Tab-separated table of C-alpha atoms in Angstrom:
chain	number	residue	atom	x	y	z
A	27	ASP	CA	-19.122	-26.078	14.861
A	28	ILE	CA	-21.444	-23.875	12.963
A	29	GLN	CA	-22.154	-25.252	9.507
A	30	MET	CA	-22.695	-23.407	6.445
A	31	THR	CA	-25.232	-25.219	4.398
A	32	GLN	CA	-24.694	-23.493	0.656
A	33	SER	CA	-27.550	-24.309	-1.416
A	34	PRO	CA	-27.224	-24.549	-4.632
A	35	ALA	CA	-24.186	-26.505	-5.958
A	36	SER	CA	-24.407	-25.314	-9.254
A	37	LEU	CA	-26.648	-23.014	-11.268
A	38	SER	CA	-26.190	-22.142	-14.894
A	39	ALA	CA	-28.209	-18.707	-15.803
A	40	SER	CA	-28.451	-16.456	-19.156
A	41	LEU	CA	-26.939	-13.004	-19.515
A	42	GLY	CA	-28.602	-10.260	-17.708
A	43	GLU	CA	-30.660	-13.065	-15.657
A	44	THR	CA	-30.559	-12.222	-11.998
A	45	VAL	CA	-29.891	-15.453	-9.868
A	46	SER	CA	-29.477	-15.793	-6.127
A	47	ILE	CA	-27.348	-18.139	-4.021
A	48	GLU	CA	-28.396	-19.007	-0.332
A	49	CYS	CA	-26.540	-19.939	2.879
A	50	LEU	CA	-27.997	-21.825	5.858
A	51	ALA	CA	-26.038	-21.370	9.341
A	52	SER	CA	-26.599	-24.160	11.419
A	53	VAL	CA	-27.262	-21.093	14.104
A	54	GLY	CA	-28.046	-17.708	14.242
A	55	ILE	CA	-25.026	-15.668	13.446
A	56	SER	CA	-25.731	-12.270	13.764
A	57	ASN	CA	-25.106	-11.473	10.332
A	58	ASP	CA	-21.309	-12.043	10.871
A	59	LEU	CA	-21.303	-13.318	6.898
A	60	ALA	CA	-19.544	-12.874	4.108
A	61	TRP	CA	-19.550	-13.905	0.560
A	62	TYR	CA	-16.494	-14.219	-1.944
A	63	GLN	CA	-16.063	-14.828	-5.609
A	64	GLN	CA	-13.181	-16.963	-7.030
A	65	LYS	CA	-12.324	-17.128	-10.574
A	66	SER	CA	-10.544	-20.242	-11.694
A	67	GLY	CA	-7.322	-20.028	-11.272
A	68	LYS	CA	-7.322	-17.110	-8.917
A	69	SER	CA	-7.940	-16.487	-5.205
A	70	PRO	CA	-10.875	-15.691	-3.565
A	71	GLN	CA	-11.713	-11.892	-3.615
A	72	LEU	CA	-14.756	-10.613	-0.649
A	73	LEU	CA	-18.023	-9.801	-2.129
A	74	ILE	CA	-19.998	-8.713	0.730
A	75	TYR	CA	-19.281	-8.403	4.384
A	76	ALA	CA	-21.503	-7.884	7.562
A	77	ALA	CA	-24.139	-9.989	5.416
A	78	SER	CA	-25.220	-6.066	3.089
A	79	ARG	CA	-22.166	-4.625	2.894
A	80	LEU	CA	-20.192	-4.008	-0.419
A	81	GLN	CA	-16.899	-4.404	-0.677
A	82	ASP	CA	-14.689	-1.409	-2.258
A	83	GLY	CA	-14.778	-1.790	-5.930
A	84	VAL	CA	-17.440	-4.564	-6.047
A	85	PRO	CA	-20.511	-3.779	-8.785
A	86	SER	CA	-23.570	-2.933	-7.209
A	87	ARG	CA	-24.865	-5.512	-9.196
A	88	PHE	CA	-24.070	-7.805	-5.871
A	89	THR	CA	-26.529	-7.775	-3.300
A	90	GLY	CA	-26.532	-9.248	0.394
A	91	SER	CA	-28.902	-9.898	2.257
A	92	GLY	CA	-30.737	-11.901	5.077
A	93	SER	CA	-30.332	-11.733	8.816
A	94	GLY	CA	-30.305	-14.775	11.838
A	95	THR	CA	-29.635	-18.518	9.952
A	96	ARG	CA	-30.783	-17.713	6.771
A	97	TYR	CA	-28.592	-15.340	3.906
A	98	SER	CA	-28.656	-14.932	0.472
A	99	LEU	CA	-26.498	-13.326	-2.316
A	100	LYS	CA	-28.027	-11.863	-5.571
A	101	ILE	CA	-26.657	-10.710	-8.563
A	102	SER	CA	-28.606	-8.686	-10.934
A	103	GLY	CA	-28.027	-8.909	-14.835
A	104	MET	CA	-25.479	-11.789	-15.133
A	105	GLN	CA	-22.177	-10.587	-16.829
A	106	PRO	CA	-19.370	-12.514	-18.529
A	107	GLU	CA	-17.320	-12.018	-15.597
A	108	ASP	CA	-19.845	-13.309	-12.934
A	109	GLU	CA	-19.157	-16.486	-13.859
A	110	ALA	CA	-17.060	-18.213	-10.834
A	111	ASP	CA	-17.311	-20.038	-8.051
A	112	TYR	CA	-19.641	-18.208	-4.803
A	113	PHE	CA	-18.799	-19.436	-1.394
A	114	CYS	CA	-20.971	-18.287	1.880
A	115	GLN	CA	-18.279	-17.293	5.388
A	116	GLN	CA	-19.350	-16.990	8.845
A	117	GLY	CA	-16.879	-15.457	11.007
A	118	TYR	CA	-19.462	-15.613	14.155
A	119	THR	CA	-17.626	-17.639	16.029
A	120	TYR	CA	-14.331	-19.758	16.137
A	121	PRO	CA	-13.792	-22.366	13.883
A	122	VAL	CA	-14.633	-19.920	11.421
A	123	THR	CA	-16.571	-21.876	8.531
A	124	PHE	CA	-17.034	-22.033	4.657
A	125	GLY	CA	-19.989	-23.039	2.886
A	126	SER	CA	-19.126	-25.656	0.113
A	127	GLY	CA	-19.521	-23.867	-2.593
A	128	THR	CA	-21.576	-22.663	-5.538
A	129	LYS	CA	-20.702	-23.338	-9.534
A	130	LEU	CA	-21.447	-20.415	-11.329
A	131	GLU	CA	-21.573	-20.608	-15.660
A	132	ILE	CA	-23.028	-19.045	-17.844
A	133	LYS	CA	-25.913	-20.654	-19.949
B	30	GLU	CA	-1.872	-1.190	-2.564
B	31	VAL	CA	-2.229	-4.087	-0.455
B	32	ARG	CA	0.346	-6.999	-0.965
B	33	LEU	CA	0.144	-10.167	0.602
B	34	VAL	CA	3.056	-12.552	-1.076
B	35	GLU	CA	2.831	-16.024	0.004
B	36	SER	CA	6.390	-18.167	0.082
B	37	GLY	CA	7.967	-21.588	1.408
B	38	GLY	CA	5.486	-23.908	-0.539
B	39	GLY	CA	6.452	-27.286	-1.708
B	40	LEU	CA	6.514	-30.861	-2.066
B	41	VAL	CA	7.567	-33.016	1.365
B	42	GLN	CA	7.309	-36.035	2.573
B	43	PRO	CA	4.189	-37.426	5.696
B	44	GLY	CA	5.076	-36.372	9.456
B	45	ARG	CA	7.605	-33.866	8.081
B	46	SER	CA	7.796	-30.008	8.436
B	47	LEU	CA	7.304	-26.697	6.827
B	48	LYS	CA	6.825	-23.129	7.414
B	49	LEU	CA	5.357	-20.966	5.216
B	50	SER	CA	5.591	-16.978	5.285
B	51	CYS	CA	4.039	-14.006	3.921
B	52	ALA	CA	5.192	-10.993	3.212
B	53	ALA	CA	2.526	-7.741	3.423
B	54	SER	CA	2.695	-4.464	2.637
B	55	GLY	CA	0.114	-1.416	1.474
B	56	PHE	CA	-1.152	-1.555	5.192
B	57	THR	CA	-0.738	-1.372	8.490
B	58	PHE	CA	-0.291	-4.531	9.599
B	59	SER	CA	0.472	-4.569	13.159
B	60	ASP	CA	-3.483	-3.349	13.543
B	61	SER	CA	-4.998	-6.015	11.922
B	62	TYR	CA	-5.900	-9.790	12.685
B	63	MET	CA	-4.781	-12.113	10.236
B	64	ALA	CA	-5.652	-15.901	8.888
B	65	TRP	CA	-4.047	-18.918	6.777
B	66	VAL	CA	-7.254	-20.373	4.371
B	67	ARG	CA	-6.665	-23.811	3.057
B	68	GLN	CA	-8.022	-24.997	-0.723
B	69	ALA	CA	-7.656	-28.785	-1.039
B	70	PRO	CA	-7.645	-29.423	-5.303
B	71	THR	CA	-10.884	-29.050	-6.848
B	72	LYS	CA	-12.549	-28.403	-3.508
B	73	GLY	CA	-13.377	-25.754	-1.056
B	74	LEU	CA	-12.511	-22.954	0.869
B	75	GLU	CA	-10.982	-23.699	5.000
B	76	TRP	CA	-10.031	-21.885	7.621
B	77	VAL	CA	-6.835	-23.099	9.486
B	78	ALA	CA	-5.619	-20.541	11.717
B	79	SER	CA	-5.886	-16.591	13.070
B	80	ILE	CA	-3.971	-14.888	15.049
B	81	SER	CA	-4.967	-11.519	16.728
B	82	ASN	CA	-2.733	-7.961	15.556
B	83	SER	CA	-0.152	-7.987	18.717
B	84	GLY	CA	0.441	-12.003	18.009
B	85	THR	CA	-0.518	-12.934	21.579
B	86	THR	CA	-3.849	-14.731	20.556
B	87	THR	CA	-3.959	-17.261	18.402
B	88	TYR	CA	-6.926	-19.528	17.218
B	89	TYR	CA	-6.583	-22.973	15.389
B	90	ARG	CA	-8.934	-25.574	13.899
B	91	ASP	CA	-8.933	-28.749	15.319
B	92	SER	CA	-7.630	-31.082	12.964
B	93	VAL	CA	-4.264	-29.254	12.774
B	94	ARG	CA	-4.002	-28.127	16.727
B	95	GLY	CA	-0.745	-28.967	18.063
B	96	ARG	CA	1.049	-29.660	14.590
B	97	PHE	CA	0.489	-26.372	13.191
B	98	PHE	CA	1.581	-22.810	14.510
B	99	ILE	CA	0.779	-19.116	13.372
B	100	SER	CA	3.073	-16.541	14.522
B	101	ARG	CA	3.566	-12.644	12.661
B	102	ASP	CA	6.670	-10.134	13.204
B	103	ASN	CA	4.879	-6.785	13.175
B	104	ALA	CA	8.265	-5.308	12.836
B	105	GLU	CA	8.736	-7.345	9.184
B	106	SER	CA	5.573	-7.230	8.325
B	107	ALA	CA	5.479	-10.903	7.898
B	108	LEU	CA	3.360	-13.103	8.949
B	109	TYR	CA	4.161	-17.704	9.295
B	110	LEU	CA	2.577	-20.786	9.135
B	111	GLN	CA	5.121	-23.392	10.803
B	112	MET	CA	3.449	-26.640	9.518
B	113	ASP	CA	4.759	-29.951	11.399
B	114	SER	CA	3.743	-33.621	11.362
B	115	LEU	CA	2.304	-33.209	8.593
B	116	ARG	CA	-0.423	-35.773	6.636
B	117	SER	CA	-1.403	-36.061	2.899
B	118	GLU	CA	-4.726	-34.407	3.509
B	119	ASP	CA	-2.692	-30.906	4.258
B	120	THR	CA	-2.557	-31.315	1.383
B	121	ALA	CA	-3.961	-27.578	-0.367
B	122	THR	CA	-3.043	-24.408	-1.992
B	123	TYR	CA	-2.493	-22.058	1.403
B	124	TYR	CA	-3.629	-18.551	1.777
B	125	CYS	CA	-2.356	-16.234	3.096
B	126	THR	CA	-5.455	-13.645	4.164
B	127	ARG	CA	-6.086	-10.261	6.535
B	128	VAL	CA	-9.364	-10.207	8.740
B	129	GLY	CA	-11.473	-7.032	7.664
B	130	THR	CA	-14.665	-5.830	9.254
B	131	ARG	CA	-17.029	-8.719	10.845
B	132	TYR	CA	-14.068	-11.402	10.105
B	133	GLY	CA	-14.687	-11.017	6.242
B	134	PHE	CA	-10.962	-11.924	4.423
B	135	ASP	CA	-10.976	-8.463	2.782
B	136	TYR	CA	-7.273	-9.424	1.015
B	137	TRP	CA	-5.525	-12.712	-0.058
B	138	GLY	CA	-2.114	-13.901	-1.377
B	139	GLN	CA	-2.071	-15.134	-4.385
B	140	GLY	CA	-1.552	-18.592	-2.906
B	141	VAL	CA	1.514	-21.434	-1.772
B	142	MET	CA	1.125	-24.991	-2.935
B	143	VAL	CA	1.744	-27.469	-0.417
B	144	THR	CA	2.095	-31.192	-1.537
B	145	VAL	CA	2.061	-34.049	0.803
B	146	SER	CA	3.299	-37.585	-0.366
B	147	SER	CA	6.099	-40.342	-0.022
């Protein structure tokens, strides 16, 4: 199985600050990488797919980048509504696997 | 508007069975791969199973293979998950999802809770 190592596990940011979350795959996944946001008590929402493509309706302050085994999600200008859990996920091969998540809070 | 609505969850004893359903609308169901993803209380996300658009091909995580069975009815725009020989570690919220481009799950239901306990 492909292991997705996500870091950091938790993060605290001030409003307007730029934050980054990293995901390291145990093997190359050819940009088959998605990022999700999950607010408390809600279903996950797709933010980014194919490593860098923004899902329709997602604010442009969310950007994805990376290649091979290393990927990152950047939030440019933290907003109150960005407080949530974030997960990466590889869809390169079965079993589909997720990162362990990052809890992002407002400082 | 895309909608995925799960049903069928509840409290069940270990070793018993449960069948989850997902009613889909707002997109061409028969064109889409579908999947179930679960989340144990206060834990992360875990892929469970996927099914091709025609229903002829299925995929499972090792821990559920042989106990869980994913199926679909394209005429009814419905997705199912038959769960047999349930274990305490299957306790989770189960989400019905649509598989989008490059295997991102682009739509999610509200989730249904399954609790396996005596």
